[in-house]
C-alpha positions as MATLAB code, in Angstrom:
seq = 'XXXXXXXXXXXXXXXXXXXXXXXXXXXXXXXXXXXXXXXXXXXXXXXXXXXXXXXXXXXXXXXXXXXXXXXXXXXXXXXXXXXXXXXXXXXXXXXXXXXXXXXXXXXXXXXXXXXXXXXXXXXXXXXXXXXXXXXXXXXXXXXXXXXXXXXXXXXXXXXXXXXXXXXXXXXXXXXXXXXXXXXXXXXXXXXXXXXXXXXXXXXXXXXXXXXXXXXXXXXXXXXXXXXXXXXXXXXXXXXX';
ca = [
     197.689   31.942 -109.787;
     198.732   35.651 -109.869;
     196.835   36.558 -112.274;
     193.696   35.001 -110.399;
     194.746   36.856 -107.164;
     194.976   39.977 -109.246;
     191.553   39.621 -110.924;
     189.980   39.374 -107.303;
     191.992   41.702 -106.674;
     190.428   44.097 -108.464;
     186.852   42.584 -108.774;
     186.519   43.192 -105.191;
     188.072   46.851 -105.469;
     184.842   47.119 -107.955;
     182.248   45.987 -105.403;
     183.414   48.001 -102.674;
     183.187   50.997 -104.542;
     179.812   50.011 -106.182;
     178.646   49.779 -102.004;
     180.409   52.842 -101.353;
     177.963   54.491 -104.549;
     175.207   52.861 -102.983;
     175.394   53.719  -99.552;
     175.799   57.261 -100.294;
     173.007   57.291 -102.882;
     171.301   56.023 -100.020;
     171.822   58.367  -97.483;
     171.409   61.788  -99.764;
     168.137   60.345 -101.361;
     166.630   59.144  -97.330;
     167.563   62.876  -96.231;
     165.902   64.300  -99.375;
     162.816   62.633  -98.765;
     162.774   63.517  -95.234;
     163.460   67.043  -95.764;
     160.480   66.650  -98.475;
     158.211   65.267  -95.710;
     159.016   67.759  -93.361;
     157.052   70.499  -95.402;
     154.560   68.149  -97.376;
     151.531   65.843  -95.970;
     152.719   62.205  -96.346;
     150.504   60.568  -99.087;
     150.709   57.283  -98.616;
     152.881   54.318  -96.164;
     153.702   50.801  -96.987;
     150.955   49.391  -94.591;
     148.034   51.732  -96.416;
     149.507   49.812  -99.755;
     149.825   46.521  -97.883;
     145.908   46.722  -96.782;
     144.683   47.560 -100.171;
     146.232   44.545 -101.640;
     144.983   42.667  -98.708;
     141.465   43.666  -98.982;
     141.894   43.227 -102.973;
     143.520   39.339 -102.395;
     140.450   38.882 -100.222;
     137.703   40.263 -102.822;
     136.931   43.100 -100.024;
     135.639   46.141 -100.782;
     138.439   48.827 -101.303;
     138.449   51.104  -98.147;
     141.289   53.823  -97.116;
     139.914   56.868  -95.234;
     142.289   59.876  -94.637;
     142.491   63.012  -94.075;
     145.792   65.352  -93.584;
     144.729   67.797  -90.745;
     147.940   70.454  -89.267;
     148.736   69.704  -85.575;
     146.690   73.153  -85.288;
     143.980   71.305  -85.795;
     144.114   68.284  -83.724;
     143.427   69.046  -79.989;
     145.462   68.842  -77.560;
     143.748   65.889  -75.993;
     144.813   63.393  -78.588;
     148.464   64.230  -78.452;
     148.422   64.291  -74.887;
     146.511   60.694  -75.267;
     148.881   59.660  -77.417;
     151.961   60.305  -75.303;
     150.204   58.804  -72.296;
     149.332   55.818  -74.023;
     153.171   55.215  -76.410;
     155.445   57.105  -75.398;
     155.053   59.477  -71.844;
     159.386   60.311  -72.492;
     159.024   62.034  -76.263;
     159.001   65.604  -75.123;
     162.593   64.735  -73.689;
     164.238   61.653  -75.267;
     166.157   61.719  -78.953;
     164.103   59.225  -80.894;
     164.692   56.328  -78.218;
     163.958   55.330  -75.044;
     166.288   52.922  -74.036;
     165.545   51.744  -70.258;
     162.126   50.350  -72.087;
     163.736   48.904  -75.215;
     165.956   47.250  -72.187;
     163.315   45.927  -70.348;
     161.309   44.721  -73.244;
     164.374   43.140  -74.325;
     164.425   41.210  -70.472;
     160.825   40.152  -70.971;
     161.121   38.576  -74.205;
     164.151   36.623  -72.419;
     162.617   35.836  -69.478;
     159.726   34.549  -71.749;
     156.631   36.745  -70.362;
     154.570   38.374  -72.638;
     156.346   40.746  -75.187;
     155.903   44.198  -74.983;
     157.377   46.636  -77.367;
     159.629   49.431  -76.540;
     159.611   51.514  -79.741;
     159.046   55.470  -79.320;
     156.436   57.338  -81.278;
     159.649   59.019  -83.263;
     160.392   54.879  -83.709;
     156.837   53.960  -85.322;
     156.481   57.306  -86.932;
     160.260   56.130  -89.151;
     158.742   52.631  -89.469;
     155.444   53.759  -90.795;
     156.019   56.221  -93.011;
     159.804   54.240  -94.542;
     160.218   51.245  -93.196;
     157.662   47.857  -93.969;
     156.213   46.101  -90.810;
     158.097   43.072  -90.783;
     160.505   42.457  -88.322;
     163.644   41.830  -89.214;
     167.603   43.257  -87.835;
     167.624   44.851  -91.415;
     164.553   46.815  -90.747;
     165.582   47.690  -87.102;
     168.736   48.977  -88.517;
     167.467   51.301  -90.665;
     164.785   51.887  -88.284;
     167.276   53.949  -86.309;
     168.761   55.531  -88.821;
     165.702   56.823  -90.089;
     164.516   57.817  -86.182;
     167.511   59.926  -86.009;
     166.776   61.637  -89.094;
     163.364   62.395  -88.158;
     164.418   63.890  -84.931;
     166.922   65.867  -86.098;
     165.242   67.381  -89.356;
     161.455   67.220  -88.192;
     161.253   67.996  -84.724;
     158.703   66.410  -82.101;
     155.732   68.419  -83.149;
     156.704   67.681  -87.188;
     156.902   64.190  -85.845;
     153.695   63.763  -83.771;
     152.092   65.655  -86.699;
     152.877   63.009  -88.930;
     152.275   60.445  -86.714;
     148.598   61.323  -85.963;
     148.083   61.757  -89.855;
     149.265   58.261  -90.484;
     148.709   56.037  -87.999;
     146.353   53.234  -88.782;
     142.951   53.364  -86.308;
     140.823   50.492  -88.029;
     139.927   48.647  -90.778;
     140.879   51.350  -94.068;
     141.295   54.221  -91.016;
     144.402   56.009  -91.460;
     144.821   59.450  -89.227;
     143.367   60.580  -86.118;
     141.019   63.115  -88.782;
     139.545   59.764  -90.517;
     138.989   58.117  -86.702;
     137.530   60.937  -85.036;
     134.833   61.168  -87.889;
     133.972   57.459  -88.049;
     133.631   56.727  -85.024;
     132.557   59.644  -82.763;
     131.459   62.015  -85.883;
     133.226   64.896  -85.108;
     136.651   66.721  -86.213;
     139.341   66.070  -84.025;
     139.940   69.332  -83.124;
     136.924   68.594  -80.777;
     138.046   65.280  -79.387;
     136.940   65.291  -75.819;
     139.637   63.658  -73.275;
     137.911   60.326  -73.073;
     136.923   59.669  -76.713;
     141.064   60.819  -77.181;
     141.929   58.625  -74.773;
     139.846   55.616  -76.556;
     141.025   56.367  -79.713;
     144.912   55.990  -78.328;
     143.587   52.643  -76.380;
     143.463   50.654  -79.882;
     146.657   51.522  -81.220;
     148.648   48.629  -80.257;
     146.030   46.622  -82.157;
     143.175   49.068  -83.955;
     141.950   46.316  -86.349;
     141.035   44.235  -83.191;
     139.273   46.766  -81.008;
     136.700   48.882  -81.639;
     135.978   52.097  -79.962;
     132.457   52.027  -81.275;
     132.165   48.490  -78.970;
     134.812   49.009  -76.067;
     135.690   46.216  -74.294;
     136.061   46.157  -70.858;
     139.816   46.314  -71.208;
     139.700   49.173  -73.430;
     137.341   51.248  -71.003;
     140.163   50.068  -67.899;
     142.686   51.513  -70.906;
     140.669   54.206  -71.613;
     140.429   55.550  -67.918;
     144.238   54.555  -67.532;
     145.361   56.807  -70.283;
     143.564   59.759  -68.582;
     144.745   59.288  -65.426;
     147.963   59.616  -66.816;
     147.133   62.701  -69.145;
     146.340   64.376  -65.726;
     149.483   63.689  -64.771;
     151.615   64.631  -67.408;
     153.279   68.015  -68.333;
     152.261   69.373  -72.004;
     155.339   69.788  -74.168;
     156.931   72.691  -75.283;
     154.890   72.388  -78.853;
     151.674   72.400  -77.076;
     152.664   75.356  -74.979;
     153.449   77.198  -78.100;
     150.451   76.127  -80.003;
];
């Protein structure tokens, strides 16, 4: 009997120390890569990979249009869309917004219809480490990465990336990729209604089309750019 106590004794003195190894393998490889990221153009997500086998399961055609633009080079429309649209608070807030996460958390309760209360620092983590799937795994690491982001990247690293890898349609990845297919222009030159379309479909680009706008997505549309008007820019955008 002792000598079984004293073998799980010590066989448990071995896995904690194998977790300890892993969870700081963990953490110095996740702030590698996101110091990495925060000077390189991300080259791929999990949900670019995930549609490619998709469209491959389904004997599709292979599609993924993207292309990296700087934050230069995006106007000042589209981020402004963008913060109208999913997030108005991420000039000011540190990765989370948490009287929305509480009231989305009240609605799914109270049984009306669910509405997320992630940040744009939340899907940007999610996107570019995390897989789709939800899960209290994937949440948890969702904020750890979140707080990385914010404190390494910076909001205009962050809505960078997020523009760059967002998904706007079928194979669309990146505001760049949108802006050419479906209004044929860079998005540099994104006018405040086409921005304000483009932002419309994010909370479900592969079932709206800007190219056929629904009558919800014009009443989105001309939401989104009532509230542009009534937004301050952020500090980035002053600077740019």
């Amino acid at each position: 009997m002792r000598k079984c106590k004293e073998y799980n004794r010590k066989k448990n003195k071995r896995l904690a120390r194998l977790a300890f190894r892993f969870l700081i393998a963990f953490v110095l490889s996740s702030v590698i890569v996101t110091i990495i990221y925060a000077i390189v153009p991300v080259p791929y997500t999990q949900l670019m990979l995930k549609r490619l086998i998709e469209q491959k399961a389904n004997n599709k055609e292979l599609k993924l249009q993207k292309t990296w633009v700087p934050i230069e080079d995006i106007s000042d429309n589209m981020i402004m869309a963008v913060i109208a649209s999913e997030d108005q608070k991420f000039p000011d807030h540190y990765g989370f917004d948490w009287q929305s996460i509480k009231e989305a958390h009240l609605e799914k309760k109270e049984g009306k219809r669910f509405r997320g209360g992630s940040t744009i620092s939340q899907q940007t983590a999610k996107n570019v480490f995390l897989w789709n799937k939800k899960s209290y795994i994937r949440k948890g690491l969702e904020v750890w990465f979140t707080l990385l982001i914010e404190t390494i990247w910076g909001k205009e690293r962050i809505m960078e990336i997020y523009l760059n890898v967002a998904e706007f349609g079928d194979g669309i990845y990146g505001v760049e990729a949108a802006s050419q297919y479906y209004f044929h222009k860079p998005s540099e030159k994104l006018s405040k209604n086409e921005a304000a379309l483009l932002a419309a479909i994010l909370p479900n680009p592969r079932r709206w089309n800007p190219s056929k706008p629904t009558r919800y997505l014009y009443n989105r549309q001309n939401w989104i750019v009532g509230q542009i008007n009534n937004l301050a820019k952020p500090d980035f955008l002053l600077e740019k």
